[in-house]
Amino acid sequence: MTFAIETNALRKEFGENVAVRGLSLQVKQGEVFGFLGPNGAGKTTSIKMMLGLVTPTSGSGSLLGKPLGDVAARAKIGFLPEHFRFHDWLTAREFLTLHGQLYGMKADRLRARLTELLELVGLAPFRHKQLRTFSKGMLQRVGLAQALLNEPALVFLDEPTSGLDPVGRRLVRDIIRDLKAKGTTIFLNSHLLSEIEITCDRVAFIKHGEVVRVSELKTLVNGETGVTLRAGKLTPDAIAGLAHWGRDMRVDGDHITLTVSEEAALPAITRHLVAHGAEVYALTPQRLSLEESFIQIVGTDGGL
Amino acid sequence: MTPALIIARLTFLEAVRRRIALAAFLLGVAFLVLYGIGFYFMYTESGIPAPNEPTANVLRSQIFNFLTNAGMYGVNFLAIAMGALVSADTLAGEIGSGTIQSIVTKPVRRAEVVLGKWLGFAGLLALYLLLMAGGVFVIVYAIAGYRVPNPAAGLGIIYLESLLIMSITLACSSTFSTLATGGVVFGLYGVAFIGGWVEQIGTLLRNQTAINIGILSSLLTPSEALFRRAAFEMTSPVAQSLGLSFGPSFVVSVPSPLMIVYAVGYTVAAVALALRQFSGRDL
């Protein structure tokens, strides 16, 4: 199978400085792929190498089956840069027209996409305003529209929600979901772990410019889970029976904490307690969040 | 439309939107007004012989030639300044701010981006030069009835000169920061300016060393030499045959037409350097 993105030991040195040590990645087509790592881990340089903005010192790679730097392949690739700085003396509509033309889009298709996308990112009322009058969030929205103009097969989003308020973030999530439904591959670089947690299928953790782990998000966040439960009228039988699903149980009055091996245990625990006449007020999984995984994998030194 | 033309149009639009074109236009008009007033008073109050006096035609043509070339020297300077100013920030600035990133990740060759910008600036400079030189030609004709000889040849050379400076600036801008680019180009222009004077004075004093220094500086930056050639082209054959054409740069030594060929080659080389530097660098 051809991967949407494949890199083999991509390396970039800036003088003495090694920004990316050797990046090897495979992103499947149609996947939403998260790219995680501490500041200075080489994430942005990695993305720039994939997009041909920076020439790798060594290593190779391909996007959509074409070698890195292939000009024609870019017609099917969308990119929202991290510091979405655009020609701010253009109006939103002119800006999108320019980028559509650079994609080589035909005039009618471009016109249709413009209307559609301005509507989608909520900027239709501002289409004749110059970008210099836009807020950071609005710029990010127009940047996102720019990245989607050509209905790309592969989209790179570098920190797509950094300037957005909660409404904007939800919009980005919805857009990512719709793109995924259409089979678009998405490469998402984000500091917001909650974002990655909601949207991604797989994540790569990188540190010192190397992939330290690639993992399905499900196995990462759906593994062992601590559970806190609060219930009244707990009988000793009911408490003893809990050992069947979990371990490390601690009972403190009507509060119980234990560790279960998977989320699926939670409904069974509820049924067990109810069957033993307990009144369940709360059953809260203390999931090992992505943040904790991040710190476990990358280390508390932040990779410095 | 090809990517290069899209970028050329964008460059044009940028000059208009960021009021660069307006500023240049207003300053240009101010220059022409000043020049027109100056020319008018020099014409009416300095005892220039009437056309019917003996040998008046030669003298008149000498004086008008001097005044026209003085005006053209101003136009020439403004065109060079315009060429350097609009292009100094174009690549360096876009690389610095990051606006270039969403452009070069489109299905566009980097060379097309540079060529597009070059074309845009070349168009702007052509318009500017036509307006300014046209203004000078109209002023001298309206006031004194003087027709500038060979305006097309003269203008063509001045245009080449502005293209050369713009191309050098573009090449610097593909490698250095905006400030460094400005410094380098201003320095090169300064060398040509001083070198041009050294050569002229050397010619008057018959000092070969000074002449050689001047020629060397002309090879480094042929801008002054090109203007002297342009001024020579726009001088009437009578004045040319006297071996002296007056202008603020006192054209006593006229660069050979080879200098034009050299300047064309220099321009092409500068553009090629800009293409190569920009295509290879990390953004």
mmCIF file of N, CA and C in Angstrom, chain A residues 36 149 232:
data_model
loop_
_atom_site.group_PDB
_atom_site.id
_atom_site.type_symbol
_atom_site.label_atom_id
_atom_site.label_comp_id
_atom_site.label_asym_id
_atom_site.label_seq_id
_atom_site.Cartn_x
_atom_site.Cartn_y
_atom_site.Cartn_z
ATOM 1 N N LEU A 36 3.211 14.755 18.181
ATOM 2 C CA LEU A 36 3.364 15.322 19.507
ATOM 3 C C LEU A 36 4.816 15.363 19.917
ATOM 4 N N LEU A 149 -8.825 24.609 -0.011
ATOM 5 C CA LEU A 149 -9.345 25.065 -1.304
ATOM 6 C C LEU A 149 -9.419 23.969 -2.365
ATOM 7 N N GLY A 232 -23.689 4.582 48.394
ATOM 8 C CA GLY A 232 -24.234 4.378 49.728
ATOM 9 C C GLY A 232 -24.684 2.918 49.895
#
